[in-house]
Coordinates of C-alpha atoms (C1' of nucleotides) in Angstrom, one line a residue:
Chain A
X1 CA 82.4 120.0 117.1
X2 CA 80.2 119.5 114.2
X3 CA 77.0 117.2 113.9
X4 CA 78.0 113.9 112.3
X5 CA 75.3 112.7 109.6
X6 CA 73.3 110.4 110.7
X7 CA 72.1 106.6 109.1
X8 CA 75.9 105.5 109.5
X9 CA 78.0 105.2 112.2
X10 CA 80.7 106.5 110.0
X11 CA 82.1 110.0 108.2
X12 CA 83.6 108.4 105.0
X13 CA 81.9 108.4 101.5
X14 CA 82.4 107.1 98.2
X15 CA 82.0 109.5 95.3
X16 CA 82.0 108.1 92.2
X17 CA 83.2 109.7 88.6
X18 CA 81.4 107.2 86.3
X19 CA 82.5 108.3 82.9
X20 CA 80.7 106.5 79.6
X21 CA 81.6 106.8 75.7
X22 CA 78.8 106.8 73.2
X23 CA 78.8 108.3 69.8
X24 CA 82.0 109.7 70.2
X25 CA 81.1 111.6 73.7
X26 CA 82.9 111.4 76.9
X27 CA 79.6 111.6 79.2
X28 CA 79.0 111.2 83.0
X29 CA 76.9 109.6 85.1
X30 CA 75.1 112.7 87.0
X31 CA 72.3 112.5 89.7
X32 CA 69.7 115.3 90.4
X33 CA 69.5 115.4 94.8
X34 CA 66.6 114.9 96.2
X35 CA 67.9 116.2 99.4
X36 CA 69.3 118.5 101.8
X37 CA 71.9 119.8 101.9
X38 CA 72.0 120.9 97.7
X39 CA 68.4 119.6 97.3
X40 CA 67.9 119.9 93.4
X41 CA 71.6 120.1 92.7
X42 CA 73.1 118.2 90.2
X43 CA 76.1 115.9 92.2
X44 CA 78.4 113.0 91.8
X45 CA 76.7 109.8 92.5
X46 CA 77.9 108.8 96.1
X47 CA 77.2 107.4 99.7
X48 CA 78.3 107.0 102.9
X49 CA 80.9 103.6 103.3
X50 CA 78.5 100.8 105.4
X51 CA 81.2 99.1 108.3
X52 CA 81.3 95.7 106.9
X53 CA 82.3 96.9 103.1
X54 CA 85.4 97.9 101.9
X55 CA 86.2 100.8 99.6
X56 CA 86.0 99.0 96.5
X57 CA 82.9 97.6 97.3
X58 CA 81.5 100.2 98.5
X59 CA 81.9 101.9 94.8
X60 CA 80.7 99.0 93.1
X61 CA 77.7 98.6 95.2
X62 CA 77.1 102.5 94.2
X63 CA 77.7 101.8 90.6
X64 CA 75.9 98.5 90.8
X65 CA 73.1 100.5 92.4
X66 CA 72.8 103.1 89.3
X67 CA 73.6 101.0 86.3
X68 CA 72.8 97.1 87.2
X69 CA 76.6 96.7 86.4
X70 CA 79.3 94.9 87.7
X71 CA 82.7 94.1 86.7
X72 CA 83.6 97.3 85.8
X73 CA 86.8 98.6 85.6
X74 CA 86.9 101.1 88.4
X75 CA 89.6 102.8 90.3
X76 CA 90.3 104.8 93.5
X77 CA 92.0 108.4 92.8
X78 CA 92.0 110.5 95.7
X79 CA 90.6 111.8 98.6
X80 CA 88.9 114.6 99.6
X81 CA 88.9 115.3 102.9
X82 CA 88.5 119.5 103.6
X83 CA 87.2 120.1 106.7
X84 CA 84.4 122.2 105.3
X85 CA 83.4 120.5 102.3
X86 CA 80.3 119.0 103.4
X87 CA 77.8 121.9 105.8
X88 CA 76.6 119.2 107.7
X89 CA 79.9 117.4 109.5
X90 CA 83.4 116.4 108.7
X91 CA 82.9 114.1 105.7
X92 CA 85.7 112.7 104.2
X93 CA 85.4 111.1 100.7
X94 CA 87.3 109.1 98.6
X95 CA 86.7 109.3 95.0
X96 CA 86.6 106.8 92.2
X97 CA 86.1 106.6 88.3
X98 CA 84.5 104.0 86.3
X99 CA 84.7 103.3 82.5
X100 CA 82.2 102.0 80.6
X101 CA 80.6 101.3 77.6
X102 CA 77.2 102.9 76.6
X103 CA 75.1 102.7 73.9
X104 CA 72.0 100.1 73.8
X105 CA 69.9 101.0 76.8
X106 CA 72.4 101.2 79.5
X107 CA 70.2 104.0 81.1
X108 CA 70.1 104.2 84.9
X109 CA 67.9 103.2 87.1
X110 CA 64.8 105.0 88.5
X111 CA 66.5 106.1 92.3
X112 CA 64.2 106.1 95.1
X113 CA 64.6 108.2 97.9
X114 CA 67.8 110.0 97.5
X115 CA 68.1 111.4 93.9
X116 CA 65.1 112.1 92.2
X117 CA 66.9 111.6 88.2
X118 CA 70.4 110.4 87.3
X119 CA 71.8 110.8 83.5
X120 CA 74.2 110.9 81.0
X121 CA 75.8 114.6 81.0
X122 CA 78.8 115.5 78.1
X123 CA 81.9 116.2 80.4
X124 CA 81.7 119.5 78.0
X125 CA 78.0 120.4 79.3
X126 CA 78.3 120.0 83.2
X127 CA 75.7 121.9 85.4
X128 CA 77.6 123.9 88.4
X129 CA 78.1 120.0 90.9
X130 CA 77.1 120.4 94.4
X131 CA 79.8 120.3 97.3
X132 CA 83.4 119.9 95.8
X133 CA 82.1 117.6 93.2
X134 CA 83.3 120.1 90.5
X135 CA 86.8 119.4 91.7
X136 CA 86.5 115.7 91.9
X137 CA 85.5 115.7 89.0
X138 CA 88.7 117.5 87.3
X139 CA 90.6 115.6 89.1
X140 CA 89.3 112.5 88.1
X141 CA 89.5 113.6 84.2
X142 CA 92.6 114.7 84.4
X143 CA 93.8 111.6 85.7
X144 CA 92.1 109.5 83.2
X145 CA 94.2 111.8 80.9
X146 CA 97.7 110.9 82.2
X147 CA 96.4 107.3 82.6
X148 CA 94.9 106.9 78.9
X149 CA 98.8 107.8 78.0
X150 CA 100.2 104.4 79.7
X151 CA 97.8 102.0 80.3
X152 CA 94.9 100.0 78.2
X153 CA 92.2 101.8 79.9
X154 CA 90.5 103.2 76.6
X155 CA 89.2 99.8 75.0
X156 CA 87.2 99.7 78.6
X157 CA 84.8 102.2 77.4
X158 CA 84.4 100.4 74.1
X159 CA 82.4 97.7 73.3
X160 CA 84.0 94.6 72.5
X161 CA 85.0 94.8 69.1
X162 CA 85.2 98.0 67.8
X163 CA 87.0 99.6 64.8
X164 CA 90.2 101.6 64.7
X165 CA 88.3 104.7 64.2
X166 CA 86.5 104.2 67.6
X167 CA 89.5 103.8 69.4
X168 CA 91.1 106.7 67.9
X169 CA 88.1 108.7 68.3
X170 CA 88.8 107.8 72.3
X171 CA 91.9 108.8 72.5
X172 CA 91.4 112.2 71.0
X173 CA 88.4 113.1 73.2
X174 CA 90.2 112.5 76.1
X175 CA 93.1 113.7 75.3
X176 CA 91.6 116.8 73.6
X177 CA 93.0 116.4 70.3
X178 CA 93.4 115.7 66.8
X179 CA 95.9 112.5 66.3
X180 CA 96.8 111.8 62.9
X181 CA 95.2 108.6 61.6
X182 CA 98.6 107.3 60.1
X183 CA 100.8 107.6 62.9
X184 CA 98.1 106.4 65.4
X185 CA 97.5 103.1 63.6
X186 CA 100.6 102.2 63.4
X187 CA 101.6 103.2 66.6
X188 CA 98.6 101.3 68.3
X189 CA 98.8 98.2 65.8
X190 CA 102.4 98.0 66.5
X191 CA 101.8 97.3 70.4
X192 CA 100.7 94.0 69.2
X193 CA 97.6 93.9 71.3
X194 CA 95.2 94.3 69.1
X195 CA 93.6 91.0 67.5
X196 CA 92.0 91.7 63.9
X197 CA 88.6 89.6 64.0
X198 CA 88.9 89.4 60.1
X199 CA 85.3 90.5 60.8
X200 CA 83.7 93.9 59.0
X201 CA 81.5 96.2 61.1
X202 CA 77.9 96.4 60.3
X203 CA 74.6 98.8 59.6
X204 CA 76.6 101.5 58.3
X205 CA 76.0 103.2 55.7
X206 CA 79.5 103.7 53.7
X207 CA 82.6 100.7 53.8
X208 CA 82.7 98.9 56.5
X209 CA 85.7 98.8 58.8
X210 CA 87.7 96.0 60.5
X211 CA 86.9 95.1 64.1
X212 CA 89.5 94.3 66.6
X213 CA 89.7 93.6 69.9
X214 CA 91.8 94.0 73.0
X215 CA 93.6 90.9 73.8
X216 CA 94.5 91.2 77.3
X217 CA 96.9 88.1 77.2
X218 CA 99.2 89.7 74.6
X219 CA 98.8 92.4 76.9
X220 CA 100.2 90.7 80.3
X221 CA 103.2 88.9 78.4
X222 CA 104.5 92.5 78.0
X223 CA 105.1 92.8 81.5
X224 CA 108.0 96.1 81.7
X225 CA 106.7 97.6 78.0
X226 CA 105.0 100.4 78.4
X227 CA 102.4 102.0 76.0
X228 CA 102.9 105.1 75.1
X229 CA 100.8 107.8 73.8
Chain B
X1 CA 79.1 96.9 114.9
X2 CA 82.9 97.0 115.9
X3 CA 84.6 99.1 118.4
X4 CA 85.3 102.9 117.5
X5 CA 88.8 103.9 118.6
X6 CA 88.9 106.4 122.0
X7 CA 90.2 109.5 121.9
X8 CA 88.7 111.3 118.5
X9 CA 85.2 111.0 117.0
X10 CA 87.0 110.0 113.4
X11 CA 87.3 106.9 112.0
X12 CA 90.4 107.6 109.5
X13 CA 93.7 108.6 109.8
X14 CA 96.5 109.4 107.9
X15 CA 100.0 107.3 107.3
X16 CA 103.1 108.3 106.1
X17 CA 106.1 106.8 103.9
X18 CA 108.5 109.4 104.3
X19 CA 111.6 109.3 102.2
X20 CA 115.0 110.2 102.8
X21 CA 117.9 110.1 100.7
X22 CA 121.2 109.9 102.6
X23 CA 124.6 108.6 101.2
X24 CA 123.7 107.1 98.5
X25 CA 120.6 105.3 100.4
X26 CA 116.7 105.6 100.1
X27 CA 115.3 105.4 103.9
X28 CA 111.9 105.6 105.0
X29 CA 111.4 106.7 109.1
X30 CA 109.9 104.0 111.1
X31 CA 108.7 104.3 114.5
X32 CA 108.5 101.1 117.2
X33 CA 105.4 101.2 118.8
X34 CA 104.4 101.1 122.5
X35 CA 100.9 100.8 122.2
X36 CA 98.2 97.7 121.4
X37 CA 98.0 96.7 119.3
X38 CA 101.2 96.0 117.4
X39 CA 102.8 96.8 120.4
X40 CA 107.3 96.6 119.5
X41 CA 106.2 96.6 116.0
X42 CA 108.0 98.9 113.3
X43 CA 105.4 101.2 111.8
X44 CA 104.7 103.9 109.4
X45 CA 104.3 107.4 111.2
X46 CA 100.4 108.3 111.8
X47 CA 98.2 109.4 113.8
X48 CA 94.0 109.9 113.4
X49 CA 92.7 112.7 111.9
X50 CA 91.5 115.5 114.2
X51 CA 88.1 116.9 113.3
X52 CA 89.4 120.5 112.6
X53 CA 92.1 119.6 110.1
X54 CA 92.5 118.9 106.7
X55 CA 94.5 116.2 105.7
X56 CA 97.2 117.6 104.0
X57 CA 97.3 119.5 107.3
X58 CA 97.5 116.2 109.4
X59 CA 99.8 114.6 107.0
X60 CA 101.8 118.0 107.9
X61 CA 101.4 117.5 111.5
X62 CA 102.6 114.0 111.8
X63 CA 105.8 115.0 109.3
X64 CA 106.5 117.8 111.6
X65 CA 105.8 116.0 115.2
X66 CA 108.6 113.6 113.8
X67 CA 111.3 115.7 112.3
X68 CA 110.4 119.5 112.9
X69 CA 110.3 120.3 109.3
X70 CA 107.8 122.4 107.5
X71 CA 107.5 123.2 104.1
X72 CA 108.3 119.7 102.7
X73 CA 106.8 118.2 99.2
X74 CA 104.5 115.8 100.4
X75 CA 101.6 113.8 98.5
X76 CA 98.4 112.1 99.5
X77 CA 98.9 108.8 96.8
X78 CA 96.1 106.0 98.2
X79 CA 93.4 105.4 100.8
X80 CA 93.3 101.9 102.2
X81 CA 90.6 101.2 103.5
X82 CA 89.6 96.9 103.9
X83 CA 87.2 96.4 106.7
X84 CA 90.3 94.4 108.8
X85 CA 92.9 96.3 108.4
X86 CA 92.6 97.7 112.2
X87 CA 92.0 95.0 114.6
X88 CA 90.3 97.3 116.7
X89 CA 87.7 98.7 114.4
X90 CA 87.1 100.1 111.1
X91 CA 90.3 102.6 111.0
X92 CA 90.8 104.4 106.7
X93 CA 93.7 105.2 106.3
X94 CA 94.9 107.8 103.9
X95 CA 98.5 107.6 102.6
X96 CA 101.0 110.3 102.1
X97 CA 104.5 110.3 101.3
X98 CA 107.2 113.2 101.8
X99 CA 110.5 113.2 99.7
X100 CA 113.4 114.3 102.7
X101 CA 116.8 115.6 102.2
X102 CA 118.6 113.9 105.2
X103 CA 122.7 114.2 106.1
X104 CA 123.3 116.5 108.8
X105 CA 121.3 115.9 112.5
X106 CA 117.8 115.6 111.1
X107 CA 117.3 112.8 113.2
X108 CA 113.7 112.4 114.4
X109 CA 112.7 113.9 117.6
X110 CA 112.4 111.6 120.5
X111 CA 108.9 110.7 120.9
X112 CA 106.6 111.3 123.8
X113 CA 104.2 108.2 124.3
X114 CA 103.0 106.6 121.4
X115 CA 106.5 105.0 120.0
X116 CA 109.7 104.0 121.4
X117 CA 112.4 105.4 119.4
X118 CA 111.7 106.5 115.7
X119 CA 114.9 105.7 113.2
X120 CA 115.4 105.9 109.4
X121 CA 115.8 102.4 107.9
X122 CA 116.9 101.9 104.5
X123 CA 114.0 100.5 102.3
X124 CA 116.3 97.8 101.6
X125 CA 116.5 96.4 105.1
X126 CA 112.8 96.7 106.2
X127 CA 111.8 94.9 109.0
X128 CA 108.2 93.2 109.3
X129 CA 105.8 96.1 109.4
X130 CA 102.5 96.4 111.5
X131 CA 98.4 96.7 110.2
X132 CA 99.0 96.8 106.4
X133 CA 101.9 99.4 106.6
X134 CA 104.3 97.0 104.1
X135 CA 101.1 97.3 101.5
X136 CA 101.2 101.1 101.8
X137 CA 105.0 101.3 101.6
X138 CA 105.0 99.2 98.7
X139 CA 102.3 101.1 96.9
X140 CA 104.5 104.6 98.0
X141 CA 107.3 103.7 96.3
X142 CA 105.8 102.4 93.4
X143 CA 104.6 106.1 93.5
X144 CA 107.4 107.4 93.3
X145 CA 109.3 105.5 90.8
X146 CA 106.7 106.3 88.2
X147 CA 106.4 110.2 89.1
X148 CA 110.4 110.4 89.3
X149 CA 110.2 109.6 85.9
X150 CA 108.2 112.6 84.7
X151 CA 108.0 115.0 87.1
X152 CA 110.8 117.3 89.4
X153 CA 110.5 115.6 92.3
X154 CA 114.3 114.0 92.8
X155 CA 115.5 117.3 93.6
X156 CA 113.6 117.2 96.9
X157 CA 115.9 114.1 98.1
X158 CA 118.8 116.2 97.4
X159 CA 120.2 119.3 99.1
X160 CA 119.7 122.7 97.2
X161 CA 123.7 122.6 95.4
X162 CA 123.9 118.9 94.6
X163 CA 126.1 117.7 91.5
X164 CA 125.5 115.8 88.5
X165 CA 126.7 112.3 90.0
X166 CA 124.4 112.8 93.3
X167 CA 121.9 113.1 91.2
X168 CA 122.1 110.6 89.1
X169 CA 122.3 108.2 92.2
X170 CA 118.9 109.7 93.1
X171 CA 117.4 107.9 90.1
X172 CA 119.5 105.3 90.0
X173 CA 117.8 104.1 93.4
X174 CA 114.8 104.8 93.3
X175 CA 114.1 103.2 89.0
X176 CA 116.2 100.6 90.8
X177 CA 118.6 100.2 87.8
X178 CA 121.9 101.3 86.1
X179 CA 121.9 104.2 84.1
X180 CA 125.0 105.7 81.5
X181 CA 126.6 108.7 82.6
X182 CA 127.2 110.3 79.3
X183 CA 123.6 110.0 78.1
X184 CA 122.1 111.0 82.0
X185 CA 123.9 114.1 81.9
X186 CA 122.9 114.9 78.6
X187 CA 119.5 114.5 78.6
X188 CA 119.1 116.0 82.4
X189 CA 120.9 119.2 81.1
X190 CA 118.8 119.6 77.6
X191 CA 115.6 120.2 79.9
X192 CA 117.4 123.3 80.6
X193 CA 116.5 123.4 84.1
X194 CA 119.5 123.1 86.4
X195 CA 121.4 126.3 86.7
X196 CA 125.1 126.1 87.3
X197 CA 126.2 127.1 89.9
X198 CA 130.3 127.8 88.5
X199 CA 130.9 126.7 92.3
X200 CA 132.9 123.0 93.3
X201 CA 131.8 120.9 95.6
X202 CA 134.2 120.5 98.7
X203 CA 135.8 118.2 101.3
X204 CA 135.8 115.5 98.8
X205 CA 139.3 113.7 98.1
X206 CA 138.9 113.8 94.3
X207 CA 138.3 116.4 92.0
X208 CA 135.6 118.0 93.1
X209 CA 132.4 118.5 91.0
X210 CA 130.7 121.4 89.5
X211 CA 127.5 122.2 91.5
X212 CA 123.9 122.6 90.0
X213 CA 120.6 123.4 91.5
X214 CA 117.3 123.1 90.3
X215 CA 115.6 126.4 88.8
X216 CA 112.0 126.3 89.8
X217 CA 111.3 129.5 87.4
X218 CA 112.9 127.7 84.1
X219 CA 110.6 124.4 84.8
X220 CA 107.5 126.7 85.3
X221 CA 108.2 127.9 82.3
X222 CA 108.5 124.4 79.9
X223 CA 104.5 124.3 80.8
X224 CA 103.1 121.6 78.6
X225 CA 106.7 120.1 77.9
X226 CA 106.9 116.8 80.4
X227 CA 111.0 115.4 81.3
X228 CA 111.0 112.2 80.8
X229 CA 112.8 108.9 82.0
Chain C
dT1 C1' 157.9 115.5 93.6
dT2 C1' 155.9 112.2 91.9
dA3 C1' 153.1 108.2 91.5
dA4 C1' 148.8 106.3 92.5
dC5 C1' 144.0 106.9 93.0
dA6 C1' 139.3 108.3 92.5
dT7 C1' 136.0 110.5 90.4
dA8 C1' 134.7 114.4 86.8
dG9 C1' 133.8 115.3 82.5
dT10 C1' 133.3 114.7 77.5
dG11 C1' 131.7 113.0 71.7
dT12 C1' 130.2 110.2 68.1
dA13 C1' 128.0 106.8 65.3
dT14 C1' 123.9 103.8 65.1
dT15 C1' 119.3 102.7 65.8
dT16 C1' 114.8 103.7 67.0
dT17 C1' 111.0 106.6 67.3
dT18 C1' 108.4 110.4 66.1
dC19 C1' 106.3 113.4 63.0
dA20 C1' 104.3 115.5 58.8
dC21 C1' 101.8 114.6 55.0
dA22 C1' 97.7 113.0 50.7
dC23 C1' 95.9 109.8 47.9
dT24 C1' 93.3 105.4 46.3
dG25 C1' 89.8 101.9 47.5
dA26 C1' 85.5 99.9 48.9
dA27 C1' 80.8 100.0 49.9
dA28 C1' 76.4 102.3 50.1
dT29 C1' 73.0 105.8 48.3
dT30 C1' 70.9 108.6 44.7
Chain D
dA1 C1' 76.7 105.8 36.7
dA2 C1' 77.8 109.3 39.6
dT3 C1' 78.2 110.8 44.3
dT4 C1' 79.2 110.4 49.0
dT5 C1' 81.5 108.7 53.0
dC6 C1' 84.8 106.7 55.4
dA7 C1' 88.7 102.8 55.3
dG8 C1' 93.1 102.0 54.6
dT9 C1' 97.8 102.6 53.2
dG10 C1' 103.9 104.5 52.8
dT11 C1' 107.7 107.4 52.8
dG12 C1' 111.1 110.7 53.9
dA13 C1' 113.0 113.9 57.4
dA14 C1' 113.9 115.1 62.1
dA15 C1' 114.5 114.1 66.7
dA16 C1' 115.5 111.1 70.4
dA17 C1' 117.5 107.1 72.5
dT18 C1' 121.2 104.1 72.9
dA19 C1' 125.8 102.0 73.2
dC20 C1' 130.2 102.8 74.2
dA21 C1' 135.8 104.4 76.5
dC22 C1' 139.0 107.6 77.2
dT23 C1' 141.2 112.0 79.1
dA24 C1' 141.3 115.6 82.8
dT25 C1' 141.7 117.2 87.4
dG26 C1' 142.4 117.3 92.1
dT27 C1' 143.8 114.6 96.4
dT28 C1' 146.7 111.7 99.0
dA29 C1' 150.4 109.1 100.4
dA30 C1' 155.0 107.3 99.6

DNA sequence: TTAACATAGTGTATTTTTCACACTGAAATT
DNA sequence: AATTTCAGTGTGAAAAATACACTATGTTAA
């Protein structure tokens, strides 16, 4: 039988997908090892789950740990449990994305021991991920994609109040393409969950466009209605 | 720290909803323990994860122990994972579901130590369920119900020549709701991926109905192009 | 043999949704 | 005043969804 890591008493991790938008690029959180095994790799943020904390907190302790953030819409997705995806022992993981807003200085923290950098990476400019993190990572984009189709998840990496524009932009980065700016504004306005802040956007340098924001009790009162993209 | 279990150095294991559409009725296959805890309790299936398996491999295991069948569609769909959810110690679960056609004798196999008797219950008539097992069920079939309604996967409740009607009852369980013949029929046979089988069913004392079964080769082929319910 | 029964199988009209498509308007910059 | 940049808007055509009820065929039992 294989060794079993040591620290924890334990042989399930977290991994964490934490994926930000910020001038109109899908980025993720990525963190340079500092240790064996992949020792200068670039890897998925994650750690082994302590007893006394359950899943979900065991990613938002990660994600607390990098960012200083809580409340952040997060999600389990899968898990990854090959026997030989980690050299050292039978590690099973379970994976999670975040979304989040960036912009202002939401950089992450200096790491201590176990990573010596972490940053923002474009999902279109990944270094090769150590262990399966590649995968994990496709699988958490494309279920982002299927999920981005259905559910309000796309104002979550917005701030607040943003403009239509922004939104759109979103959508077509995750979905990977064009939308047509007609269509999509009437299709999004017509969900009813938008709330126009009669309020312009500001410091740019050309006409200013409305802001909006989600309103998530026009939301709930939909109850079977799906969104649709 | 709590307990570990005895028997395997691993702290997760796997549980099973697995479906089975007989006669018009969705069933899952429970098994009454005879073990602490939950001793007499209905369960899920499952077992712990052994060190040199994977987990769909497990998941496989556990679904052939039961019935004796290989080569069923089966999913990994959630990991639950709250610090309590053993009584005994800090037990992850990983959750699969299989999609079963039943009729015939595929009655489970009679089981060595570990449960009583194992029997297929509709999901109508549960009884109380041990750990968290009624959480994982309910989070299984709210699985399925969204993936029937895009993807192929009705066609594994069914056996390979099924007709129109029995199909239609397939979704007409599991979306839980009423659904117009005319309009079913049409739609199911647009995504031009039944083939015809120009055969009847038989023993029936009615007019028997043309047979159909799915075409794996014509779905492979729509690529991009999603069905949709 | 025929009547009763049970389910198979079929079409149309209406409404709703999707899709394709291009210009004018407002604000800032030079 | 001219230029630049993005905001914001409407319509017509095609496709998809929905609502709806009767005839056809085979089996069974009188």
């Amino acid at each position: 039988m294989k060794e079993v890591l040591p620290h924890f008493n334990s042989t399930f991790s977290i991994d964490c997908v934490l994926f930000g938008f910020d001038e109109g690029e899908l980025k993720i959180l990525l963190i340079e090892r500092n240790e064996e095994p992949f020792k200068d790799w670039w890897a998925l943020p994650g750690n082994l789950v302590a007893m006394d904390e359950s899943l979900d907190q065991s990613a938002a302790r990660i994600l607390h740990e990098l960012t200083s953030l809580s409340n952040v819409y997060m999600e389990q997705y899968y898990t990854f449990g090959d026997v030989n995806r980690h050299p050292q022992g039978r590690v099973v993981s379970i994976a999670y994305y975040a979304l989040l807003r960036l912009g202002g200085d939401k950089s992450p923290k200096p790491l201590s021991t176990y990573a010596k950098q972490a940053h923002w990476i474009n999902v279109k400019e990944l270094p090769k991920l150590a262990f399966d993190h590649q995968q994990i990572f496709d699988k958490g984009l494309e279920k982002i994609k299927r999920r981005i189709k259905h559910q309000p998840i796309a104002f979550e990496l917005l701030p607040e109040k943003f403009t239509l524009t922004q939104l759109q932009n979103v959508y077509e980065i995750i979905l990977n393409k064009k939308l047509d700016k007609r269509n999509f504004r009437k299709k999004m306005l017509s969900f009813g969950v938008l709330k126009d802040l009669e309020e312009k956007q500001k410091g740019v340098s050309f006409r200013a466009a409305t802001l909006y924001k989600f309103d998530k009790r026009r939301y709930a009162k939909l109850f079977g209605k799906e969104i649709s993209f």
